[in-house]
Short mmCIF file of C-alpha atoms and ligand atoms in Angstrom, two decimals:
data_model
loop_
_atom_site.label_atom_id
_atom_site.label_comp_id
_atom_site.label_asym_id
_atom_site.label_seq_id
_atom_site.Cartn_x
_atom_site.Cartn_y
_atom_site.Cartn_z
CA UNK A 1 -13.68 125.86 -32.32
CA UNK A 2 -15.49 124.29 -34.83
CA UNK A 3 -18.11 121.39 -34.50
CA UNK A 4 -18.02 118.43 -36.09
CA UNK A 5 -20.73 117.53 -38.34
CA UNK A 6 -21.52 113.97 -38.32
CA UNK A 7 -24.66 112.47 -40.36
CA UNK A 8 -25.49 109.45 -38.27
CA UNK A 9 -26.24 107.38 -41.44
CA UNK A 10 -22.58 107.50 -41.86
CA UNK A 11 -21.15 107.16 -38.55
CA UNK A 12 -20.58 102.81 -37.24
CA UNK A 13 -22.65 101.87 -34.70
CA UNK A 14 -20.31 102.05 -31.88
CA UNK A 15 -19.57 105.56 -32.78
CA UNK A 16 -23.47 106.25 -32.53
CA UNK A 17 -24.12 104.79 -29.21
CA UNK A 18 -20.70 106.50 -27.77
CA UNK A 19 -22.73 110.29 -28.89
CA UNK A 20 -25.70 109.14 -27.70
CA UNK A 21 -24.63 107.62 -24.43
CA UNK A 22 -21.95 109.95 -23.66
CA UNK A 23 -24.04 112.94 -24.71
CA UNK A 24 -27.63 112.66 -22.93
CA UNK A 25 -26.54 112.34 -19.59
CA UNK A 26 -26.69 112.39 -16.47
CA UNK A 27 -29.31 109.45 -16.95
CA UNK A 28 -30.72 108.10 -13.58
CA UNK A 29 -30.84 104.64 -13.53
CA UNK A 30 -34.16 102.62 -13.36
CA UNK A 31 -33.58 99.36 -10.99
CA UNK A 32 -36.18 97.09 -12.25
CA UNK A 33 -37.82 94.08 -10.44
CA UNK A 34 -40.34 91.88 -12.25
CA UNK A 35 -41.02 88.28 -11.24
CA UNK A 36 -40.02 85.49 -13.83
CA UNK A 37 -42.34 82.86 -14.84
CA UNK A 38 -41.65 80.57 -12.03
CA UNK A 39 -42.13 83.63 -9.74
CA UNK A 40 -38.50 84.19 -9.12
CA UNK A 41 -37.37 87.70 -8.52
CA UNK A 42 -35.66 89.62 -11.58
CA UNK A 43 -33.67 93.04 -11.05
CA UNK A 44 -32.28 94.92 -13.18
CA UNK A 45 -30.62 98.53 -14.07
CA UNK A 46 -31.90 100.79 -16.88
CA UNK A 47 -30.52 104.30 -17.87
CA UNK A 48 -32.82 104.92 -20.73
CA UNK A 49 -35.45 106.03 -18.42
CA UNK A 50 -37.32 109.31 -18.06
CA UNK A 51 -41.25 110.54 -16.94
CA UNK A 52 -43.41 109.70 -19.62
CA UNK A 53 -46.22 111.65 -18.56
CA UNK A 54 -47.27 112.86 -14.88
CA UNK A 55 -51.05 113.25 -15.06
CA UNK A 56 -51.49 110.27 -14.83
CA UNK A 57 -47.65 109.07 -13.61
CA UNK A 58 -46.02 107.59 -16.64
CA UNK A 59 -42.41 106.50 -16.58
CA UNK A 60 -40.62 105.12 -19.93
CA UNK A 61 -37.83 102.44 -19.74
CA UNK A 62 -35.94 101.19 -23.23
CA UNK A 63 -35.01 98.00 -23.07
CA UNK A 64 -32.35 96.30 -25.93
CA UNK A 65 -31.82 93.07 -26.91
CA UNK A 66 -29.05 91.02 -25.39
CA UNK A 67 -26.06 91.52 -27.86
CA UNK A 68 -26.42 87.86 -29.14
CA UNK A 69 -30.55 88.59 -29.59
CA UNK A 70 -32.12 87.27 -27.34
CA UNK A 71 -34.78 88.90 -25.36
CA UNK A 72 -33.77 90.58 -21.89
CA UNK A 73 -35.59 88.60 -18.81
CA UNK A 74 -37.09 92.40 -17.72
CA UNK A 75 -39.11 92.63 -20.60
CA UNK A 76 -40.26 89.37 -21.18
CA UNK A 77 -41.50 89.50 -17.57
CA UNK A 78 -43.25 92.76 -17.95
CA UNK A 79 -45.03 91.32 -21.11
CA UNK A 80 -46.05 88.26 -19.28
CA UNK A 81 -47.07 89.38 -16.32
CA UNK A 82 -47.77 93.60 -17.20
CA UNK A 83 -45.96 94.79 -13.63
CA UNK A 84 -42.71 96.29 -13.20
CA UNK A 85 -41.36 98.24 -9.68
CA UNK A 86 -39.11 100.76 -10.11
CA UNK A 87 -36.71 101.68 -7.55
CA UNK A 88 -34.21 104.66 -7.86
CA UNK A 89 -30.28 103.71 -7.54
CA UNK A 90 -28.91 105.50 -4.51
CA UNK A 91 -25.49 106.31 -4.50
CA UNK A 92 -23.92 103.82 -2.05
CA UNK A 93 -26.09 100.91 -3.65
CA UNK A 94 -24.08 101.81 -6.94
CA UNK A 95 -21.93 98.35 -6.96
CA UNK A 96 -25.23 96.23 -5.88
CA UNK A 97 -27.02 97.83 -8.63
CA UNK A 98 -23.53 97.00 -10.79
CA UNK A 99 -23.86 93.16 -10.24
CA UNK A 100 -27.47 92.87 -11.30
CA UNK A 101 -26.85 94.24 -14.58
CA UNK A 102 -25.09 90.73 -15.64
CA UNK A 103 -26.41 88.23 -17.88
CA UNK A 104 -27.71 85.90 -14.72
CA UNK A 105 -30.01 82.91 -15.40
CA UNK A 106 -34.03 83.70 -14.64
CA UNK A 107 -34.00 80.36 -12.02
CA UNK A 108 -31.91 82.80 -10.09
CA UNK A 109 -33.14 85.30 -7.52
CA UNK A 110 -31.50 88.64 -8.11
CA UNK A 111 -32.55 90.32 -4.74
CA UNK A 112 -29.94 87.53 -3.67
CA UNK A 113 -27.16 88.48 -6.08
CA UNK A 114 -27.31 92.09 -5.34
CA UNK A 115 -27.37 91.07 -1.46
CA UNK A 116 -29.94 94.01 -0.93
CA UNK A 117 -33.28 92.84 0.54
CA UNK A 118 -36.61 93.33 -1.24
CA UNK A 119 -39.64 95.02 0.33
CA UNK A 120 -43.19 93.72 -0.70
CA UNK A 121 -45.40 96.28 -2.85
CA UNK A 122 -49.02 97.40 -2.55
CA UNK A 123 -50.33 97.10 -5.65
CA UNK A 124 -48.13 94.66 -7.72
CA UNK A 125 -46.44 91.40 -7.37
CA UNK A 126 -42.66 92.48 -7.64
CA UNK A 127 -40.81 93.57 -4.93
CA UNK A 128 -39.13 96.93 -4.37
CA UNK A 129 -35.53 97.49 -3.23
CA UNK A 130 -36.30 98.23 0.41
CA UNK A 131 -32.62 100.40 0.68
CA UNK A 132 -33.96 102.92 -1.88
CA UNK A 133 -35.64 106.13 -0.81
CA UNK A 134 -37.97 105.94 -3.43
CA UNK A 135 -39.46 103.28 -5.67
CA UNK A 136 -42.70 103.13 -8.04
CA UNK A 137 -44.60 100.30 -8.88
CA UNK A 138 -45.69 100.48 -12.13
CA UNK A 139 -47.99 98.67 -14.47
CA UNK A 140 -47.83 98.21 -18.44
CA UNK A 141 -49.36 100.52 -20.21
CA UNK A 142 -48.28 100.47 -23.32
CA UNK A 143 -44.92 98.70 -25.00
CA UNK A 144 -43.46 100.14 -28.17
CA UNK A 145 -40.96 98.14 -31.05
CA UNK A 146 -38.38 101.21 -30.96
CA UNK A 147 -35.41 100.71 -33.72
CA UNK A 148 -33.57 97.87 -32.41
CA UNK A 149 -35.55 97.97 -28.71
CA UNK A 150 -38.78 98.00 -26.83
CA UNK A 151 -40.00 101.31 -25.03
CA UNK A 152 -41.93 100.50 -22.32
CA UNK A 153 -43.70 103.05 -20.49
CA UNK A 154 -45.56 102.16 -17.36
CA UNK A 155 -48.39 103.85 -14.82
CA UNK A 156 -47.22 104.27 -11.43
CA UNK A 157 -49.93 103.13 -9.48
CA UNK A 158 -48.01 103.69 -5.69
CA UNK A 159 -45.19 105.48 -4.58
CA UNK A 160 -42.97 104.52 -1.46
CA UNK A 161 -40.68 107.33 -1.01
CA UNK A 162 -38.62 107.66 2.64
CA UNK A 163 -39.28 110.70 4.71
CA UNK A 164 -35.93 111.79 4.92
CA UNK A 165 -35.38 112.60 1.53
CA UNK A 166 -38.44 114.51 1.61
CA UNK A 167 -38.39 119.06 2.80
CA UNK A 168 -41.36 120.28 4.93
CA UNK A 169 -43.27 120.88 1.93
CA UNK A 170 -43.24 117.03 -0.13
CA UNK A 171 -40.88 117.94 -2.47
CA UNK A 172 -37.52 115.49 -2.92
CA UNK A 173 -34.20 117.04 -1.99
CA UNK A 174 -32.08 115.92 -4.65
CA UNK A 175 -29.09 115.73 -2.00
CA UNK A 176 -31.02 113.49 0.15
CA UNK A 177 -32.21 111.24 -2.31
CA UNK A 178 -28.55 111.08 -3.93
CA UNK A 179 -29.50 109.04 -7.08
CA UNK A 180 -26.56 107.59 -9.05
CA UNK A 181 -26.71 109.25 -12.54
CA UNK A 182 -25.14 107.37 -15.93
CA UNK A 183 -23.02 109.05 -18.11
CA UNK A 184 -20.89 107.78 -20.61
CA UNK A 185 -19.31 104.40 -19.30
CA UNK A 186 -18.92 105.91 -15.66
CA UNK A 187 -21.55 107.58 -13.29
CA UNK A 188 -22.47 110.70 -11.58
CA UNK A 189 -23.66 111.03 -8.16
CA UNK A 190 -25.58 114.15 -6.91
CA UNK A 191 -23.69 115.84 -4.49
CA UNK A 192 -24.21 119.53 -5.54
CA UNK A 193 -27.30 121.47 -6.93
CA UNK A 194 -28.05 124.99 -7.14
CA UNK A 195 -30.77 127.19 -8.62
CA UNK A 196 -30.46 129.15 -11.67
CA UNK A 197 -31.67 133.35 -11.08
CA UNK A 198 -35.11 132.26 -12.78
CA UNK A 199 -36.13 129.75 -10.45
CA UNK A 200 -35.35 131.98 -7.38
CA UNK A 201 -37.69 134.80 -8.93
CA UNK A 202 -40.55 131.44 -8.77
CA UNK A 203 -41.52 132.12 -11.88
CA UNK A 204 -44.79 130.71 -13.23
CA UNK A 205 -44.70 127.16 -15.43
CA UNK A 206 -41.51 125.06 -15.71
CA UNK A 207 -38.97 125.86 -13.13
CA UNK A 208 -41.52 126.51 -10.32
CA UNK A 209 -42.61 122.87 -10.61
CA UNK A 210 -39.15 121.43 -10.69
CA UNK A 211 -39.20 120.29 -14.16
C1 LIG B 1 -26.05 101.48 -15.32
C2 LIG B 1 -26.63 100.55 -16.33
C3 LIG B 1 -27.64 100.98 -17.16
C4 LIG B 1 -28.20 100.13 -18.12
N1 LIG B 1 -29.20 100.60 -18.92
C5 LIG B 1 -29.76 99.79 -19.84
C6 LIG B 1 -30.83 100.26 -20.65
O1 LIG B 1 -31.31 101.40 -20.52
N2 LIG B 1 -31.36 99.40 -21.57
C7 LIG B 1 -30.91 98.12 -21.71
O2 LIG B 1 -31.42 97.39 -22.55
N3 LIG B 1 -29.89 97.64 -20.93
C8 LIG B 1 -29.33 98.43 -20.00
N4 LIG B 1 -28.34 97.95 -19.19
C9 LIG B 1 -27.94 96.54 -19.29
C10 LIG B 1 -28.92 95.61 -18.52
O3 LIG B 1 -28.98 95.98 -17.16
C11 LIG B 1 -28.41 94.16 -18.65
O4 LIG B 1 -28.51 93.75 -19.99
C12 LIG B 1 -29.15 93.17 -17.75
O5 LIG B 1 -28.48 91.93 -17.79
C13 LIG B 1 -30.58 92.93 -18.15
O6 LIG B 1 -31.11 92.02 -17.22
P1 LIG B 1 -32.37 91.12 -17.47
O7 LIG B 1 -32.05 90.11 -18.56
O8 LIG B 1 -32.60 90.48 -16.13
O9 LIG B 1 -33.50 92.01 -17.87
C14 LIG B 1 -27.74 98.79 -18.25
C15 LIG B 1 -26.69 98.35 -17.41
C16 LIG B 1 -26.14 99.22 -16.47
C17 LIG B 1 -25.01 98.74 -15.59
#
């Protein structure tokens, strides 16, 4: 069959995002906590999140505008106050994570909307989500004007990750830490992974490192 050839100069907007979001996925989904000005707890779901770098831990988050403009309360917080936690979305926390993604006023503690309870961090004011097997608190180290957005990639300073999802040797089964994946307008969990014939030969570099 043959592709279609689309030069994204030419293509609307809509048409754009629906290749881009529909196309690089799974995504897992960065839950963000910062702390609004008044100290009130701000959470919030990101999908345009990946490692930045991992000597030293770098993770990158992309944060748009609000459709009407105006500056999302995640990173206004992490440019006021340079500290950011994320916490990875486990499946059966997929509608809590869901109902923090609304527009909902920064006087407002989001812990509370989401009905999930926070867990203090080490090294940073936010709070973590305390039901996910494995959060990172982060701080700012660099934020980027990207197109219409702001890339924000952060230094994980501590890791809290929950034994279970852990193997005898550190390393996080994917099927124990079950993280709920975007793609498109719906979501992915991980229920099933297997190993292509390279990575059982351990070969040197890439796969042997789980990249
Ligand atoms: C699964 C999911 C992924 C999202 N990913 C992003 C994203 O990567 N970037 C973004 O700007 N908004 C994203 N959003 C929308 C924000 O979560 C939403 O605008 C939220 O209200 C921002 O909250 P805040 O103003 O407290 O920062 C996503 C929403 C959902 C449900």
């Amino acid at each position: 069959m043959e592709h279609l050839t689309l030069a994204s100069e030419r293509l609307a907007a809509e048409a754009v995002r629906r290749l881009l979001l529909g196309g690089v996925v799974p995504r897992p989904i960065a839950w963000t906590s910062t702390l609004g000005p008044e100290g009130v707890p701000n959470l919030a779901p990101f999908s345009y999140f990946t490692v930045a770098s991992t000597d030293p831990p770098m993770l990158s988050l992309t944060i748009e505008p609000h459709d009407s403009g105006t500056t999302k309360d995640t990173a206004a917080n992490i440019a006021r106050t340079g500290e950011f936690v994320v916490s990875i979305v486990p499946e059966e926390l997929g509608e809590a994570m869901w109902a923090t993604s609304a527009d909902v006023p920064p006087e407002e503690d989001e812990f509370a909307v989401a009905a999930t309870p926070p867990a203090p961090a080490r090294h940073v004011s936010p709070s973590r989500v305390a039901e996910s097997p494995l959060a990172m608190e982060c701080v700012l180290e660099r934020s980027l004007p990207m197109g219409n957005a702001l890339l924000v990639i952060g230094r994980v300073v501590c890791f809290h990750v929950r034994p279970d999802v852990l193997d005898g040797r550190g390393r996080i089964v994917p099927e124990r830490l079950r993280a709920l994946g975007r793609a498109g307008g719906r979501y992915l969990g991980t229920t099933e992974t297997y190993s292509l014939p390279r990575d059982r030969q351990g070969p040197p570099g890439a796969a042997a490192c789980g990249r």
